[in-house]
Short mmCIF file of C-alpha atoms and ligand atoms in Angstrom, two decimals:
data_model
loop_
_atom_site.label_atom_id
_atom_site.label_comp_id
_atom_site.label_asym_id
_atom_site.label_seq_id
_atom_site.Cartn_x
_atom_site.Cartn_y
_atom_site.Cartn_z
CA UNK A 232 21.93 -9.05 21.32
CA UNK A 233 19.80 -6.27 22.56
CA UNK A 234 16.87 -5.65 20.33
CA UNK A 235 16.06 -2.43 18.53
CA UNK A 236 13.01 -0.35 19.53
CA UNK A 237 10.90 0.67 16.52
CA UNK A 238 8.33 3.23 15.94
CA UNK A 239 5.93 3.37 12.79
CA UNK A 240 4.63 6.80 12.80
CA UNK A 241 1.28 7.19 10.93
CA UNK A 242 -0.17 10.07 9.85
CA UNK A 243 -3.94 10.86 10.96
CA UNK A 244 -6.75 11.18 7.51
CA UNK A 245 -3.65 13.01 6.36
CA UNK A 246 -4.97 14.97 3.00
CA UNK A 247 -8.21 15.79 4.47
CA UNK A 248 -6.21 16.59 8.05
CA UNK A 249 -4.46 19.12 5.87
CA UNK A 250 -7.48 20.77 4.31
CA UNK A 251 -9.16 21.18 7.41
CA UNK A 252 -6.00 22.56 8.75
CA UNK A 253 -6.03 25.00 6.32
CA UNK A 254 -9.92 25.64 6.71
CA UNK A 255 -10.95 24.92 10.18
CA UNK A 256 -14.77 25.96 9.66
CA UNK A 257 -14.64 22.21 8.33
CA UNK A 258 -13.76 20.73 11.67
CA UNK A 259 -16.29 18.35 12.34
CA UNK A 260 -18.28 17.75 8.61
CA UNK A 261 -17.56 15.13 6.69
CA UNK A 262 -14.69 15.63 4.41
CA UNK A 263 -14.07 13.70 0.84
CA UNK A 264 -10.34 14.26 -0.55
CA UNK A 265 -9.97 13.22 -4.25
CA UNK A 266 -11.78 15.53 -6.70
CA UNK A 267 -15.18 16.53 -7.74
CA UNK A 268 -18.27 14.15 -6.96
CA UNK A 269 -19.05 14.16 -10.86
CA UNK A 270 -15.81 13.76 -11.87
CA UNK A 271 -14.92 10.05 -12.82
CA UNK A 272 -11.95 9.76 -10.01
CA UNK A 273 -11.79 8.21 -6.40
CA UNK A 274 -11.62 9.55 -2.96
CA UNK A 275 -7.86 9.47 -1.95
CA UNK A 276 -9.19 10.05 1.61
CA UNK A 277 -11.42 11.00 3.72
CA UNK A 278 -11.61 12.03 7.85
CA UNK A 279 -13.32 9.97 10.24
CA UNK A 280 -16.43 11.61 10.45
CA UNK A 281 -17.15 10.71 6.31
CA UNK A 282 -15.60 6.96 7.25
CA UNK A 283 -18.57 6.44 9.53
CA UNK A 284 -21.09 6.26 6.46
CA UNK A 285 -18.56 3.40 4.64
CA UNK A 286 -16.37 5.88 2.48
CA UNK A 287 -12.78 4.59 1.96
CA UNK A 288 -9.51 5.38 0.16
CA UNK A 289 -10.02 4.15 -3.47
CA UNK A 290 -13.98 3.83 -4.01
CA UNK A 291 -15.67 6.02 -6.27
CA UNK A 292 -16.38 9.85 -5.68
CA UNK A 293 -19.62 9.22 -7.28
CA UNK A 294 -20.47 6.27 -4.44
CA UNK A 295 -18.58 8.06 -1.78
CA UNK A 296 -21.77 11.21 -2.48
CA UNK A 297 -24.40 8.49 -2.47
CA UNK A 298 -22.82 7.15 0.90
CA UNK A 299 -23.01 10.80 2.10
CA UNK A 300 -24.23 13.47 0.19
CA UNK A 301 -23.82 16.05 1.80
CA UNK A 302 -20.52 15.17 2.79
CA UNK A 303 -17.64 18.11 1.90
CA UNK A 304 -15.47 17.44 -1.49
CA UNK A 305 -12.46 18.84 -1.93
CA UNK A 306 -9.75 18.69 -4.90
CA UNK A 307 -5.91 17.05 -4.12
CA UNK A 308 -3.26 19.31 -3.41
CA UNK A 309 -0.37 17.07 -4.06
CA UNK A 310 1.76 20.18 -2.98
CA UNK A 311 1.00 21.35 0.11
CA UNK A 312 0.83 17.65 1.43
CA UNK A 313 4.26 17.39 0.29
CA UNK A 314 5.23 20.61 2.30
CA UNK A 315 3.85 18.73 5.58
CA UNK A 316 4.96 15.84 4.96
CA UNK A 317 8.85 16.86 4.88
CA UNK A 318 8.03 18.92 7.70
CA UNK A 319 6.58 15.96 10.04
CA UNK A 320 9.91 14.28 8.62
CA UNK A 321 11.93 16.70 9.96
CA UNK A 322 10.32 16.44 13.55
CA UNK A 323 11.38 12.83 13.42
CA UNK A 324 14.77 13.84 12.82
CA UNK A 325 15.44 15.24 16.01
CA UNK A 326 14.77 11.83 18.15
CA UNK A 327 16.30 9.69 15.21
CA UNK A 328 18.56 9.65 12.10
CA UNK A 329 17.55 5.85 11.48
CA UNK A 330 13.92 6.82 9.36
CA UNK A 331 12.54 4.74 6.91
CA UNK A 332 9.66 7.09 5.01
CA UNK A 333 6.81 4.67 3.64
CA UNK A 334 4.60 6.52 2.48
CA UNK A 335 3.82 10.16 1.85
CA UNK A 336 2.86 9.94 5.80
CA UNK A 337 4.43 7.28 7.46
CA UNK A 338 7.29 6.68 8.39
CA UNK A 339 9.40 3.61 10.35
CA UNK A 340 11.98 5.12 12.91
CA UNK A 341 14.57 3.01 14.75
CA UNK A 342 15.61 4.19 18.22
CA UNK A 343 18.26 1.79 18.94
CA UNK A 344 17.76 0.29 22.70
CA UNK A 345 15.95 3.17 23.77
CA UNK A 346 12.91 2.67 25.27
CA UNK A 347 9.91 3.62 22.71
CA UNK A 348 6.73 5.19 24.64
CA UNK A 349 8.56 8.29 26.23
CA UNK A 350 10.08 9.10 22.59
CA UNK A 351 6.90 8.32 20.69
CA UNK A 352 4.53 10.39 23.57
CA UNK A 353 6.97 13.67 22.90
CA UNK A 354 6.79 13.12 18.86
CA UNK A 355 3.36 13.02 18.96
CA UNK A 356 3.11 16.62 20.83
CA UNK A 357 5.81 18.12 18.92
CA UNK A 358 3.94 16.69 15.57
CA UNK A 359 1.27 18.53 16.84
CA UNK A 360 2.20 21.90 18.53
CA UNK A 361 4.34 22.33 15.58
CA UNK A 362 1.75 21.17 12.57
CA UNK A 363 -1.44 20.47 14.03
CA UNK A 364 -1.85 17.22 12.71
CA UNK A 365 -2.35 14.21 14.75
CA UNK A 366 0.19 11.21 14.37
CA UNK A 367 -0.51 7.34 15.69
CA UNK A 368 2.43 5.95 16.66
CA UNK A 369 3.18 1.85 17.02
CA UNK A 370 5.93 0.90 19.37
CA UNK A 371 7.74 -2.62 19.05
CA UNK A 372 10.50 -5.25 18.78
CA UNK A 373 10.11 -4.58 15.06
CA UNK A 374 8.57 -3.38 12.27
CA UNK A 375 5.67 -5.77 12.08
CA UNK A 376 5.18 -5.32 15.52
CA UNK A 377 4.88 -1.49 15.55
CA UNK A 378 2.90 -1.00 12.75
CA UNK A 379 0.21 -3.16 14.12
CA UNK A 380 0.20 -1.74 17.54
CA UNK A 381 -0.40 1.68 15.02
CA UNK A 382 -3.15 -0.05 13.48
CA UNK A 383 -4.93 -1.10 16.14
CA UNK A 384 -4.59 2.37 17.89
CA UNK A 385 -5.89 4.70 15.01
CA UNK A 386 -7.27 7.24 15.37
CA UNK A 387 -4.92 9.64 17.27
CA UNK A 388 -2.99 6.19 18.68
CA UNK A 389 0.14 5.08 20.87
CA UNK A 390 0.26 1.81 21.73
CA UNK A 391 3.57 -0.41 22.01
CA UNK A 392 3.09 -4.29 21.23
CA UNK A 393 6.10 -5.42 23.64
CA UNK A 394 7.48 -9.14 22.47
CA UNK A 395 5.85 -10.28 25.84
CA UNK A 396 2.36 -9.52 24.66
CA UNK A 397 2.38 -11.08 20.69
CA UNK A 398 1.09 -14.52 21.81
CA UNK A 399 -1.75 -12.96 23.05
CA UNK A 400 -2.11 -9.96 20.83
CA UNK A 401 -1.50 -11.61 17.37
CA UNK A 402 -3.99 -14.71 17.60
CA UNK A 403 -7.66 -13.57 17.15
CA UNK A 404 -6.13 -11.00 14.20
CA UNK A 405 -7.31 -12.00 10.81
CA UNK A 406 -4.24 -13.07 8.74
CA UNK A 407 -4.72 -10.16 6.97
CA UNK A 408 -2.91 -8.06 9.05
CA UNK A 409 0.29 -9.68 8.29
CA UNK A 410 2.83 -7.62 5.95
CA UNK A 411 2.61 -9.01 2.96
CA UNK A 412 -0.93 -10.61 3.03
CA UNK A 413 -2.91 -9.17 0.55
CA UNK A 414 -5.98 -9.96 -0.85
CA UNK A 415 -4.57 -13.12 -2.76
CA UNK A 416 -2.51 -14.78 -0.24
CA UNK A 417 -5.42 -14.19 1.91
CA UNK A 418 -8.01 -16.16 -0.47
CA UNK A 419 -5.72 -18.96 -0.47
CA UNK A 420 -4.83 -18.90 3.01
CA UNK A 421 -8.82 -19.18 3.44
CA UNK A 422 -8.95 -22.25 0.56
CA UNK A 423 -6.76 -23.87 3.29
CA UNK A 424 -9.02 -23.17 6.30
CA UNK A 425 -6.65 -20.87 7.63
CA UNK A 426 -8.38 -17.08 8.66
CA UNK A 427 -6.83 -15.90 11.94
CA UNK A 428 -3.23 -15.24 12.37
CA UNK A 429 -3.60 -18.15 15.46
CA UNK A 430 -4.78 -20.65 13.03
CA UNK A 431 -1.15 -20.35 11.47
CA UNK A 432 0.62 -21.51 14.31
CA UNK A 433 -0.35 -25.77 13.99
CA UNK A 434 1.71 -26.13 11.16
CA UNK A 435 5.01 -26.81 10.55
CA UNK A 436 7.79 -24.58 8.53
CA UNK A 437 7.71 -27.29 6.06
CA UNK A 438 3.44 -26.63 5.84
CA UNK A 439 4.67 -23.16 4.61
CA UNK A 440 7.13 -23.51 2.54
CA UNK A 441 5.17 -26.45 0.59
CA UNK A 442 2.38 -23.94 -0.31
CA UNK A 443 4.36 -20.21 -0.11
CA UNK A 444 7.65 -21.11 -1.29
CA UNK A 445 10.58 -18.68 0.17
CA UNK A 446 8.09 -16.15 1.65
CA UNK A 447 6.74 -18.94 3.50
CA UNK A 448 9.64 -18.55 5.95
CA UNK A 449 8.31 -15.00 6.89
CA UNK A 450 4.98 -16.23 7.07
CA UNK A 451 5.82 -18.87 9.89
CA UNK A 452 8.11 -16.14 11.97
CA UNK A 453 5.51 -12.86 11.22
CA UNK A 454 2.38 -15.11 12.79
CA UNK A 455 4.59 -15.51 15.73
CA UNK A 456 5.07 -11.70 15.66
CA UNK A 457 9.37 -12.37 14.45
CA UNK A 458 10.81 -9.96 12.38
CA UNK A 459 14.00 -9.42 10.98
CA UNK A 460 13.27 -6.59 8.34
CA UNK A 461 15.46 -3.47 9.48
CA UNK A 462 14.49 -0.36 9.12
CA UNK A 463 16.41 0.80 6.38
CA UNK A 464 16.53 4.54 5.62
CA UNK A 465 16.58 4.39 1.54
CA UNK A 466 17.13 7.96 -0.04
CA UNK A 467 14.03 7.31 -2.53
CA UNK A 468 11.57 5.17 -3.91
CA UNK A 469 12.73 4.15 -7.57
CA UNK A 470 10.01 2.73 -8.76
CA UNK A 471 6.70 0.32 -7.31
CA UNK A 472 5.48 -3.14 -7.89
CA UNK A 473 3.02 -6.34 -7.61
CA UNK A 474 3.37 -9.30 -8.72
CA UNK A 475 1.43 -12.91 -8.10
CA UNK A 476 2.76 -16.42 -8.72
CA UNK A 477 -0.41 -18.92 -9.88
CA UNK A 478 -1.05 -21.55 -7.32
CA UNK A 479 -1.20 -23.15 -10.53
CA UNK A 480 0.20 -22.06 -14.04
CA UNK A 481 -2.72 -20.38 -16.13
CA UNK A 482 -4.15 -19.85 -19.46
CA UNK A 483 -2.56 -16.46 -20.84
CA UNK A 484 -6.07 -16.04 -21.93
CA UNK A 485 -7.36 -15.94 -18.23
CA UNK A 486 -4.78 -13.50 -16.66
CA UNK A 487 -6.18 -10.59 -17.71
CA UNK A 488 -8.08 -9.65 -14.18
CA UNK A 489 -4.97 -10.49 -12.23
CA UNK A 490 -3.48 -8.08 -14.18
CA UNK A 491 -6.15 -5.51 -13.08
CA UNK A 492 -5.94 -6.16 -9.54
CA UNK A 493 -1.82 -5.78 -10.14
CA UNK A 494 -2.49 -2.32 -11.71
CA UNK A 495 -5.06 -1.27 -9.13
CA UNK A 496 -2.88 -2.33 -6.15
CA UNK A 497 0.39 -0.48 -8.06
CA UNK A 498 -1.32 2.88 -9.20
CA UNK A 499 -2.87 2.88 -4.92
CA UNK A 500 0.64 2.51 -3.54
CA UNK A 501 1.52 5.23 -6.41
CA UNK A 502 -0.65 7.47 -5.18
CA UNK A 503 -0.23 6.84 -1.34
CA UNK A 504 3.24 7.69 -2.07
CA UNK A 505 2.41 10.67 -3.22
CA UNK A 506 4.30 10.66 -6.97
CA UNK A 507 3.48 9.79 -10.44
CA UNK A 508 4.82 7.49 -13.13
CA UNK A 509 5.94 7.74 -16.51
CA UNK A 510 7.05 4.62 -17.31
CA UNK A 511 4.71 1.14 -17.05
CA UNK A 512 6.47 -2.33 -17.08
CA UNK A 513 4.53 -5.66 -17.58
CA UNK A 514 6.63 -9.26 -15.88
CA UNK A 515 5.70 -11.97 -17.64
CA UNK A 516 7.43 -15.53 -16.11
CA UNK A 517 6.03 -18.86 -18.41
CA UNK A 518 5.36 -22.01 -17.00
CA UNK A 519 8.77 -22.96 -18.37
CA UNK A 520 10.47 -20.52 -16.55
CA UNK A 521 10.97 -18.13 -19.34
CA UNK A 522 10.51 -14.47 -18.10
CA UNK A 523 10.10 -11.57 -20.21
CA UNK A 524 9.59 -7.44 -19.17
CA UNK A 525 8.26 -5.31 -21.48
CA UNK A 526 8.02 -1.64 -21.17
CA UNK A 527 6.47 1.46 -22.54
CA UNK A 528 6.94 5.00 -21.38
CA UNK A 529 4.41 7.71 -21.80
CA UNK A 530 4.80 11.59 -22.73
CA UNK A 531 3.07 12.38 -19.58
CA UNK A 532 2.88 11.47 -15.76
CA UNK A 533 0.24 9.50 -14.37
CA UNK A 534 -1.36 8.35 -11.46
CA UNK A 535 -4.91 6.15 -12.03
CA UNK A 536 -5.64 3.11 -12.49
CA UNK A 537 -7.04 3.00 -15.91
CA UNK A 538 -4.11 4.37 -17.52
CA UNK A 539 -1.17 1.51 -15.88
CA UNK A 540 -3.91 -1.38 -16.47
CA UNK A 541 -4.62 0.47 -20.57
CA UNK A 542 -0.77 -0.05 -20.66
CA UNK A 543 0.16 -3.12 -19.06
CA UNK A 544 -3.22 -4.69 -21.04
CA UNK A 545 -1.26 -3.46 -24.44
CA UNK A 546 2.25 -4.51 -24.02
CA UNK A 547 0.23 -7.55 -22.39
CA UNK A 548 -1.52 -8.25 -26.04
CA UNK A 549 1.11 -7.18 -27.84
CA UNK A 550 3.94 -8.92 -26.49
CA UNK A 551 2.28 -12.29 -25.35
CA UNK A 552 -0.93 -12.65 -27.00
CA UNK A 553 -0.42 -11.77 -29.80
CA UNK A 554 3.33 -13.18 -30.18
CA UNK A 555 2.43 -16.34 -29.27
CA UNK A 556 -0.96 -17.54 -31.01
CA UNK A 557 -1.14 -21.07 -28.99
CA UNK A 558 -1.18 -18.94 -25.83
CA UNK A 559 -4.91 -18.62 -27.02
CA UNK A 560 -5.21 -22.07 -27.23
CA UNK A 561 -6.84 -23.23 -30.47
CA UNK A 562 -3.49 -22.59 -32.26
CA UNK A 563 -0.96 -25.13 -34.20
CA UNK A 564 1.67 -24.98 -31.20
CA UNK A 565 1.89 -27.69 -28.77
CA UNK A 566 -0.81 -25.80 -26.60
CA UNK A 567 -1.58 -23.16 -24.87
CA UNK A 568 1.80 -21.37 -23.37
CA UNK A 569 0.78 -21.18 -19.64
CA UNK A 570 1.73 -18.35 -17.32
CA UNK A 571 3.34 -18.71 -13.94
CA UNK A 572 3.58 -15.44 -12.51
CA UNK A 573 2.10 -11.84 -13.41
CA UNK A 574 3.96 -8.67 -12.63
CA UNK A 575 2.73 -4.84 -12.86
CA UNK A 576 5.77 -2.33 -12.42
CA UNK A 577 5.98 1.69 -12.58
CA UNK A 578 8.66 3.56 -12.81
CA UNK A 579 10.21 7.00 -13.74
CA UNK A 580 8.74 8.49 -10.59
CA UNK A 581 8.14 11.98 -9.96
CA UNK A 582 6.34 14.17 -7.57
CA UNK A 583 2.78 15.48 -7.59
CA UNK A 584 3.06 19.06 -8.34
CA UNK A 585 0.42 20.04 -9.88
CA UNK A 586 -3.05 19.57 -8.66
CA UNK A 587 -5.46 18.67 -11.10
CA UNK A 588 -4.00 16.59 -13.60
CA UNK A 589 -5.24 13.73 -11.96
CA UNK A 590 -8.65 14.55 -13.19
CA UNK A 591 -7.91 15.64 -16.75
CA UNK A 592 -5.76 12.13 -17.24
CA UNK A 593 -9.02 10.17 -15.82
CA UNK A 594 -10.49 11.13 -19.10
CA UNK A 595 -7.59 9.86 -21.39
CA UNK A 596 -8.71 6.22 -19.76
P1 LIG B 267 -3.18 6.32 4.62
O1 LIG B 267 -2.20 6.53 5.73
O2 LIG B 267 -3.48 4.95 4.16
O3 LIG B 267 -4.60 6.96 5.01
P2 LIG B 267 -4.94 8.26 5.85
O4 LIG B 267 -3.72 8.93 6.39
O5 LIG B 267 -5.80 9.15 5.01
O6 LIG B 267 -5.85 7.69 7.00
P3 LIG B 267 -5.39 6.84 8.30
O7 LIG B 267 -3.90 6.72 8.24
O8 LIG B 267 -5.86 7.65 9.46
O9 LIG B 267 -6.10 5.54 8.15
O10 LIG B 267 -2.73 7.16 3.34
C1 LIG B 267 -2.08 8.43 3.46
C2 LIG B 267 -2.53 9.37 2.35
O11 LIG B 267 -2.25 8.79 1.06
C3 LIG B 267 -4.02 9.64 2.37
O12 LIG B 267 -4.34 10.74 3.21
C4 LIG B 267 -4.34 9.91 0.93
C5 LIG B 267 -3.28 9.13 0.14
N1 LIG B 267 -3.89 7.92 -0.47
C6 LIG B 267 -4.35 8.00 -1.79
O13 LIG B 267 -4.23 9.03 -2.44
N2 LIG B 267 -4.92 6.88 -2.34
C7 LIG B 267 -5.08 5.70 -1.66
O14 LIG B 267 -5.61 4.71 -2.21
C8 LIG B 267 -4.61 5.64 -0.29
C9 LIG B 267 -4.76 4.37 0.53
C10 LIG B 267 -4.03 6.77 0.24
MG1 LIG B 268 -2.25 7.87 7.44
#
């Protein structure tokens, strides 16, 4: 069977692309995208020029104006983003009804057995003649494929990755480039000497499913640049998660910073996607295999950090903590209840519409 061509169509800096769209005497300056410097809230983004002195998606605005203080800051506007955003969407849909939307501004598209430069070369000028933003666009067997070739091409990329090329593109890449590696597969893939996607390919299948379980199957295929994932144009995102299994079962006592990293990782893909939550859901699977959700839904939307971890911490203490008094260990039970896996869920989605909140909620935290 022929394989599918697919593109994964990236956006450019996209907020602060927009804002100096819509004020071109910033062309050039640094530009911060997230709030005021004083405020308590983090950059969502910045341009290239304000990424040269270290400032990144997620880091304080208050470090991001040491970094660079004289460095441009500008306030979200969830809505005009939006407005783009459909309308790079709708470019797409002219080459492609197979789209996959990611992110507030990305997007996988399939082309069927097309071939995906020519396609991908007159996107990116209609992207820009018709926006003025500038899209990097992966081309490859698949998904994996693509996106890398985008990642490796930013800024203002087009690169294809053809199946031909992955044994030499994919070896000297960190593992971390892999869908799906995070920073905690990562550590342990480095606990087992393992750092570069090459160093993957002396082991077995069995070597991965031993220490990943199911998902070690797509480890094995993704190092050797397989995969099967279609592109799969879903009509919305319901609701997003993150969740870790324990290389070995923990102390409920000793889970509370995995379930900060869990928050922080869910309330960045929350805001990449451009919506905000009203509903926060803890997973809670025991060593025994027991697994337990617990919600709680708030009066008001959210986006940061501090309020999903404030709420998953809660339902956390209330609902396993404090249920369960030999999960602290010095109670009468026959020991501490361990904990096998840690989840982080929101939910009740809804788009950014109005532009400040984000700050005013920082201060509920
Ligand atoms: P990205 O595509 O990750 O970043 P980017 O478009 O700004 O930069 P580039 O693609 O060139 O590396 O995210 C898209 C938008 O999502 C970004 O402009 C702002 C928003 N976002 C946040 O609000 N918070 C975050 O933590 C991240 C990563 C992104
Ligand atoms: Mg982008």
């Amino acid at each position: 069977m022929k394989k599918h061509t697919v593109l994964l169509c990236d956006l450019d800096a996209f907020f602060a692309a927009v804002e100096i769209l819509d004020q071109p005497a910033l062309a050039g300056r640094p530009v911060v995208v997230g709030g005021r410097p004083g405020s308590r809230g983090v950059v969502a983004t910045c341009n290239y020029e304000a990424r040269r002195y270290g400032i990144r998606s997620a880091m304080p605005l208050a470090e991001a104006r040491r970094r660079c203080p004289h460095a441009v800051f500008l306030p979200t506007r969830h809505h005009r983003y939006r407005e783009l955003s459909r309308q790079v969407l709708s470019i797409y849909r002219r080459y492609t009804p197979v789209i996959e939307p990611v992110s507030i501004d990305e997007a996988y598209l399939d082309l069927g057995h097309r071939p995906g430069l020519p396609v991908a070369r007159a996107i990116k000028q209609a992207v820009k003649r018709e926006t003025g933003l500038i899209v990097s666009i992966g081309v490859g067997g698949n998904k994996f494929l693509a996106k890398l070739a985008c990642e490796l091409a930013k800024p203002d990329g087009l690169r294809e990755i053809s199946d031909d090329q992955a044994p030499q593109v994919l070896p000297p890449l960190p593992v971390r480039m892999l869908p799906g590696v995070g920073p905690k597969t990562g550590e342990r893939l480095s606990q087992l000497g393992v750092k570069l996607i090459g160093d993957l390919w002396q082991y077995p299948i069995q070597w991965f499913i031993d220490h990943f379980g199911k998902r070690g199957y797509d480890l094995y295929y993704l190092a050797r640049g397989i995969d099967h994932r279609p592109v799969s144009p879903i009509s919305e995102v319901k609701s997003i998660s993150d969740e870790t299994t324990f290389p070995v079962d923990r102390k409920a006592t000793d889970v509370l910073p995995s379930l900060r990293s869990a928050a922080q990782e869910v309330g960045s893909r929350l805001r990449k996607a451009g919506r905000r939550a009203q509903t926060v859901t803890i997973k809670v699977r025991f060593a025994d295999f027991v697994t337990i959700t617990r919600s709680r839904t708030l009066s008001f939307p959210f986006d940061s950090d501090e309020i999903i971890y404030r709420e998953a911490r809660n339902l956390f203490q209330q609902h396993v903590l404090a249920s369960s008094p030999a999960a602290f260990g010095h109670g009468k039970g026959p020991g501490p209840r361990l904990i096998r896996l840690l989840g982080v869920q929101v939910s009740n989605l809804q788009p950014v519409t109005t532009p400040y909140q984000i700050n005013l909620f920082d201060h509920l935290g």
